[in-house]
JSON list of C-alpha atoms in Angstrom, two decimals:
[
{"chain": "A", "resi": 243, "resn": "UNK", "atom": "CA", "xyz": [10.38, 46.81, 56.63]},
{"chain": "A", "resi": 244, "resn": "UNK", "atom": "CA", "xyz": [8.03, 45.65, 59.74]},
{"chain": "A", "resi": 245, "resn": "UNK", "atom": "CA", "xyz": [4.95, 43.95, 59.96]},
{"chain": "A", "resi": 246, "resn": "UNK", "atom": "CA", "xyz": [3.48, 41.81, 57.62]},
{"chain": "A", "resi": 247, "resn": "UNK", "atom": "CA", "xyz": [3.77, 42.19, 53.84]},
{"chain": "A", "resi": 248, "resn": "UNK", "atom": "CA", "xyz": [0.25, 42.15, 51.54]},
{"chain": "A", "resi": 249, "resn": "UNK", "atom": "CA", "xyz": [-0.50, 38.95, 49.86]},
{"chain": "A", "resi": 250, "resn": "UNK", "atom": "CA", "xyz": [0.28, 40.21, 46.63]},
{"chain": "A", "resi": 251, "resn": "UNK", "atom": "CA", "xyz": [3.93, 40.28, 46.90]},
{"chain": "A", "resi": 252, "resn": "UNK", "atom": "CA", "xyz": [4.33, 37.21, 49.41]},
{"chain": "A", "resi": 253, "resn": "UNK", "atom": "CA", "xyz": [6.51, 34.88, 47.22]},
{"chain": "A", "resi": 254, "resn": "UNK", "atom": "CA", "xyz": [5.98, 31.16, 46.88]},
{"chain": "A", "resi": 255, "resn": "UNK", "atom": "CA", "xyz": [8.42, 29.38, 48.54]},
{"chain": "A", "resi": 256, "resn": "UNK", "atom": "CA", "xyz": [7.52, 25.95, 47.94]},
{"chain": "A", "resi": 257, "resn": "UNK", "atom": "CA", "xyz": [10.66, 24.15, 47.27]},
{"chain": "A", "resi": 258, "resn": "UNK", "atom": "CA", "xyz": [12.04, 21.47, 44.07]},
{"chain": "A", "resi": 259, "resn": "UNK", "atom": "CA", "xyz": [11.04, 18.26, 45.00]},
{"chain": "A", "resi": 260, "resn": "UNK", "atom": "CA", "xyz": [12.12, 16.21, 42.60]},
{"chain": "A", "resi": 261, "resn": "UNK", "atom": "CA", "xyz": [15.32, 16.73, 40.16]},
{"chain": "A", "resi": 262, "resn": "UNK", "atom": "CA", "xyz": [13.97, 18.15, 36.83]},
{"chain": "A", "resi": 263, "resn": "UNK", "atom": "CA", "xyz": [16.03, 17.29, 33.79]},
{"chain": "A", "resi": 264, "resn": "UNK", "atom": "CA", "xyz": [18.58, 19.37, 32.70]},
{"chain": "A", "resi": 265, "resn": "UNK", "atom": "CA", "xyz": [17.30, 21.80, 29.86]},
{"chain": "A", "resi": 266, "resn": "UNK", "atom": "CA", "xyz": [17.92, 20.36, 26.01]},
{"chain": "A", "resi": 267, "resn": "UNK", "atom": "CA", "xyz": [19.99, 23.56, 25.29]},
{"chain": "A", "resi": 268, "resn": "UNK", "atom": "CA", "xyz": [22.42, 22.91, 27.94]},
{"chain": "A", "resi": 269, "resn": "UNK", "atom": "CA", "xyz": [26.14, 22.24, 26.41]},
{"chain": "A", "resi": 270, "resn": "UNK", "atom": "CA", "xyz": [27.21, 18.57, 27.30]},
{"chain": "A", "resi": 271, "resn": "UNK", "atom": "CA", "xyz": [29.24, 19.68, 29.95]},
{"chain": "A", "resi": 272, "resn": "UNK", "atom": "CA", "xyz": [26.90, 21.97, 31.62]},
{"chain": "A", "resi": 273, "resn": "UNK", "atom": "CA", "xyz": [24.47, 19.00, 31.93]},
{"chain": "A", "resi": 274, "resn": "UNK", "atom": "CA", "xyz": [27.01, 17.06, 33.15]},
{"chain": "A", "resi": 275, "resn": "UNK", "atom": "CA", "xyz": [27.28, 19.91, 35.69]},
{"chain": "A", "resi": 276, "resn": "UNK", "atom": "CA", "xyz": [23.17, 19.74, 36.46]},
{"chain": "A", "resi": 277, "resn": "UNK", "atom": "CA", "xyz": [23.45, 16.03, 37.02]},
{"chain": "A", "resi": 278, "resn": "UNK", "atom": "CA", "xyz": [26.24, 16.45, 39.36]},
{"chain": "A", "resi": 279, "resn": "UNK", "atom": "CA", "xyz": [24.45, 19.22, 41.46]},
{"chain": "A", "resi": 280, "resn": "UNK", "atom": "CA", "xyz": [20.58, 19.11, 41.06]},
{"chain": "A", "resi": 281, "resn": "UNK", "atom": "CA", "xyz": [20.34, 15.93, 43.65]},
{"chain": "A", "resi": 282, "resn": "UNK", "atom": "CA", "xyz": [23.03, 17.06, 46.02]},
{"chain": "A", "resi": 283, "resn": "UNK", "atom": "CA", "xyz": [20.47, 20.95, 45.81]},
{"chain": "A", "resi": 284, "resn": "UNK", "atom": "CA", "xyz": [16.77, 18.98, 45.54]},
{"chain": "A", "resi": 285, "resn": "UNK", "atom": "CA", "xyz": [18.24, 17.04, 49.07]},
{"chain": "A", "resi": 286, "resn": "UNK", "atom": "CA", "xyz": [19.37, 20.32, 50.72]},
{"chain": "A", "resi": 287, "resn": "UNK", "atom": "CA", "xyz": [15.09, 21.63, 50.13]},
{"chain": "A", "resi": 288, "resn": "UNK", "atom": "CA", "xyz": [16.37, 24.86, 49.10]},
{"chain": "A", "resi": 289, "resn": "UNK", "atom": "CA", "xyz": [15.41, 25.62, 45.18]},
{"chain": "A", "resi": 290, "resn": "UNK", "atom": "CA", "xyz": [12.77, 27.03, 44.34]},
{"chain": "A", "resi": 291, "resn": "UNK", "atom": "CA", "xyz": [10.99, 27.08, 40.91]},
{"chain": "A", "resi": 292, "resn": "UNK", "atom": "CA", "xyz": [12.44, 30.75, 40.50]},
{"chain": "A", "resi": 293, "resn": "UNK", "atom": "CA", "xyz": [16.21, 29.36, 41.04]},
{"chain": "A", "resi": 294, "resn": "UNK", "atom": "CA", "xyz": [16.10, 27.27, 38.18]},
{"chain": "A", "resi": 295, "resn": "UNK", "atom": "CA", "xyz": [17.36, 29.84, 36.31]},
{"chain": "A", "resi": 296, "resn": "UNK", "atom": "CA", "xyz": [20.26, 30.57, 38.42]},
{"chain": "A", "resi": 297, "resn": "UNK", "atom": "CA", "xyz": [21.31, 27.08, 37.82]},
{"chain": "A", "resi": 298, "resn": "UNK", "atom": "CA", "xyz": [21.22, 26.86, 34.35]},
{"chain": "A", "resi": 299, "resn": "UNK", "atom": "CA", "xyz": [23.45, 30.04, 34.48]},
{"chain": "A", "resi": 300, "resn": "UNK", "atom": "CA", "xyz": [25.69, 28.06, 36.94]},
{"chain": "A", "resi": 301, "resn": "UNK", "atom": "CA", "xyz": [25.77, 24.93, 34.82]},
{"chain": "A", "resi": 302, "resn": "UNK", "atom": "CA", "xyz": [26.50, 27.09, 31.65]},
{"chain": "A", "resi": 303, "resn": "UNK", "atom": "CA", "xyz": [29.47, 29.16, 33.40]},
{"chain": "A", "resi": 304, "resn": "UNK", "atom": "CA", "xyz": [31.02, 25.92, 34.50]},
{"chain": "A", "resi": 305, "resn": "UNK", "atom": "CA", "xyz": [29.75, 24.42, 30.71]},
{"chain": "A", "resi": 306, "resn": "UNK", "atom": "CA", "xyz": [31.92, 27.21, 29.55]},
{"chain": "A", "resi": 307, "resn": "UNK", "atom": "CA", "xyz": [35.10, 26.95, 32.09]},
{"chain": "A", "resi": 308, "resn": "UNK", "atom": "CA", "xyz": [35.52, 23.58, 31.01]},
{"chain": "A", "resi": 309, "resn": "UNK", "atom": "CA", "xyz": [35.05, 24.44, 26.87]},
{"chain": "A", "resi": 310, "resn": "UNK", "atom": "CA", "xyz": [37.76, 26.86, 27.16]},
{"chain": "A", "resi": 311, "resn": "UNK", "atom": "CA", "xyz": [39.67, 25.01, 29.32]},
{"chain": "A", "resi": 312, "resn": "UNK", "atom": "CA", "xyz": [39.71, 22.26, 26.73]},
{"chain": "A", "resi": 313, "resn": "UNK", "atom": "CA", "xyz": [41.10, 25.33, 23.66]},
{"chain": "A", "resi": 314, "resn": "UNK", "atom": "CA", "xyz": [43.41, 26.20, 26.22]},
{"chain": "A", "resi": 315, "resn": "UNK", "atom": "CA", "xyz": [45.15, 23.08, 26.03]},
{"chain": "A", "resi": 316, "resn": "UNK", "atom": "CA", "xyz": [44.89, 22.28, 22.54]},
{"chain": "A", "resi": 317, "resn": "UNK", "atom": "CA", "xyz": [46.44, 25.26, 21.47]},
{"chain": "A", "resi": 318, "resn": "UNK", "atom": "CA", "xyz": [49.51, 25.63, 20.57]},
{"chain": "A", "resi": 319, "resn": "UNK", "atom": "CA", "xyz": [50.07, 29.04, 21.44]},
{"chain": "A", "resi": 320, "resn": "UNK", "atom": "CA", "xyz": [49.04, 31.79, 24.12]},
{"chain": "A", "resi": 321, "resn": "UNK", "atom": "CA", "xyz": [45.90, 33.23, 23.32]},
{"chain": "A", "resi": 322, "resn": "UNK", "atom": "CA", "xyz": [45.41, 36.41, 25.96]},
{"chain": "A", "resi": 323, "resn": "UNK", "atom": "CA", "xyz": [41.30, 36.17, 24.49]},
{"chain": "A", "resi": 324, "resn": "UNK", "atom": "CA", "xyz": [41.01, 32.65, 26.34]},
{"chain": "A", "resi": 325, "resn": "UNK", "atom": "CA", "xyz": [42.43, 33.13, 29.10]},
{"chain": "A", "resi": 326, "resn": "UNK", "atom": "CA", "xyz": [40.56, 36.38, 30.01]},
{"chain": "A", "resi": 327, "resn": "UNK", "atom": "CA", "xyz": [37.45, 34.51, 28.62]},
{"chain": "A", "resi": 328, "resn": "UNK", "atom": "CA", "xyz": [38.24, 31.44, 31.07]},
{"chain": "A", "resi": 329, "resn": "UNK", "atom": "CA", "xyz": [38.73, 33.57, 33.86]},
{"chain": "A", "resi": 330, "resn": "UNK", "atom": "CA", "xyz": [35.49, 35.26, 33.38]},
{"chain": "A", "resi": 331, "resn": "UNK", "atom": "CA", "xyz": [33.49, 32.38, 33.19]},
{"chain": "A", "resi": 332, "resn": "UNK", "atom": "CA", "xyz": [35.61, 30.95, 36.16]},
{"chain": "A", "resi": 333, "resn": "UNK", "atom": "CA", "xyz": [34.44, 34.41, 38.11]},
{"chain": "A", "resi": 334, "resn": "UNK", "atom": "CA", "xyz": [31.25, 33.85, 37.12]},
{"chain": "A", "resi": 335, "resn": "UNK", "atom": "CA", "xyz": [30.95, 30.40, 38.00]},
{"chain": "A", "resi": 336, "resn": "UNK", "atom": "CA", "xyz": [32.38, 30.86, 41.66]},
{"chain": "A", "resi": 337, "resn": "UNK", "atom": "CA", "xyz": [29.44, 33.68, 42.50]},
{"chain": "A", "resi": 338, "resn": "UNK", "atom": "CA", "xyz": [26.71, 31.71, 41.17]},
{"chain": "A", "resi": 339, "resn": "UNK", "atom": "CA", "xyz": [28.34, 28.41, 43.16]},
{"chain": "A", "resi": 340, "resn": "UNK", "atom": "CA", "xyz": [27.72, 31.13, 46.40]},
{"chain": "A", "resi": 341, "resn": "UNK", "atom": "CA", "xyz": [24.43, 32.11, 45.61]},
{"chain": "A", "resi": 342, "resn": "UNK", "atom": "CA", "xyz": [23.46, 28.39, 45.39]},
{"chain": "A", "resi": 343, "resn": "UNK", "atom": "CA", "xyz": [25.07, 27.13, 48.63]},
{"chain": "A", "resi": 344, "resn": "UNK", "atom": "CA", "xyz": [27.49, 25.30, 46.96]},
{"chain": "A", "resi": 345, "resn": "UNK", "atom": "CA", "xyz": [30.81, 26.48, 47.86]},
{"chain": "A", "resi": 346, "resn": "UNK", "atom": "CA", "xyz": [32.25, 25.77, 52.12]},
{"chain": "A", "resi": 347, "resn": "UNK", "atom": "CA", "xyz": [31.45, 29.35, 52.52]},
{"chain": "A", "resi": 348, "resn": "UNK", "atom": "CA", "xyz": [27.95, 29.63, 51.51]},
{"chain": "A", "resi": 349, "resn": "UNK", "atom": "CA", "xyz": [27.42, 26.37, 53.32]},
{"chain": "A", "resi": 350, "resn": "UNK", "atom": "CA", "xyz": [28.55, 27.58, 56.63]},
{"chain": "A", "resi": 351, "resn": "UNK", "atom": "CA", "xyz": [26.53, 30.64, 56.83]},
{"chain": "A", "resi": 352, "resn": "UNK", "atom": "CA", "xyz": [23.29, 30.96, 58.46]},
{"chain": "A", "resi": 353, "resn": "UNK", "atom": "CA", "xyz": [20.06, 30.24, 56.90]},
{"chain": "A", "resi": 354, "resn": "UNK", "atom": "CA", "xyz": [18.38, 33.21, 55.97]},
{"chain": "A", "resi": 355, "resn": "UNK", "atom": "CA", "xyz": [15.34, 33.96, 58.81]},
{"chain": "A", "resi": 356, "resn": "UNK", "atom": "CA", "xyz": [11.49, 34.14, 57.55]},
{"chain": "A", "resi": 357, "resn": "UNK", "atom": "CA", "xyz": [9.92, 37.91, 58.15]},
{"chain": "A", "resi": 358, "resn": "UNK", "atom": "CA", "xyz": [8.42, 37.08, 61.01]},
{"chain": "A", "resi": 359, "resn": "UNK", "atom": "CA", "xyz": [11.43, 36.18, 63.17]},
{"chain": "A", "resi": 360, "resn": "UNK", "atom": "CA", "xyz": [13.17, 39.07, 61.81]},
{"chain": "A", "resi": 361, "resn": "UNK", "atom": "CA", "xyz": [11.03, 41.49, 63.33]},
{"chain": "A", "resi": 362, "resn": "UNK", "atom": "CA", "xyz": [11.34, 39.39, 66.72]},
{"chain": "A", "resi": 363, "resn": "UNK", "atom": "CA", "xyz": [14.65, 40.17, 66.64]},
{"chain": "A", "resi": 364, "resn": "UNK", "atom": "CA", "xyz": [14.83, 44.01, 65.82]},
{"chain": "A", "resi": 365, "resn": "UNK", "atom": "CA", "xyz": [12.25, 44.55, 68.83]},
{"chain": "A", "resi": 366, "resn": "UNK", "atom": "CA", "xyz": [15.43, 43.38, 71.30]},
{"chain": "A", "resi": 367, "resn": "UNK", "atom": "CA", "xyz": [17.30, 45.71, 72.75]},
{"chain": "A", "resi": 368, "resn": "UNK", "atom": "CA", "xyz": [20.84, 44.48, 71.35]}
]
């Protein structure tokens, strides 16, 4: 879409400032996980209040890796349920991690280009 969008739907995009504390409901090792990550994301300027959410579904998927990597090893038998459980939350974990820069991939892409240099670019001739 061209030119410039109405007010109404022009998003906020004024970024975390300062790391907020990990939500109460968070499993121990999910806030481990938001301790770990919040500074290293608040640094990098690029949450916004609407990605908090996205985090606390990272922190939960890796919350939850960890859990069942923990019954994994305690048990003393194969339990298919686990594993496909594990690998789940692994999946999950690995496309939030992209979403939120934090895998090498993600990291090396571009940054994503406000509106107005986008349409700079589709009037060239490429």
């Amino acid at each position: 879409m061209k030119g410039r969008k109405p007010a109404a739907i022009i998003a906020d995009h004024s970024t975390v400032a300062v790391v907020p504390r990990a939500p109460t409901w968070l499993s121990k090792d999910a806030r481990a996980e938001w301790r770990r990550i919040m500074p290293l994301l608040v640094e990098r300027r690029i949450l916004t209040d609407a990605d908090l959410g996205g985090v606390e579904n990272y922190c939960t998927a890796i919350g939850r890796v960890r859990e069942i990597e923990r019954l994994i090893q305690a048990s003393p038998s194969f339990d298919a349920r686990l594993f496909r459980a594990s690998d789940k939350a692994m999946q999950t974990a690995r496309q939030l991690a992209a979403e939120l820069g934090l895998t090498p991939v993600s990291r090396s892409r571009p940054a994503i280009r406000d509106d107005e240099h986008e349409d700079d670019l589709a009037d060239l001739d490429l």
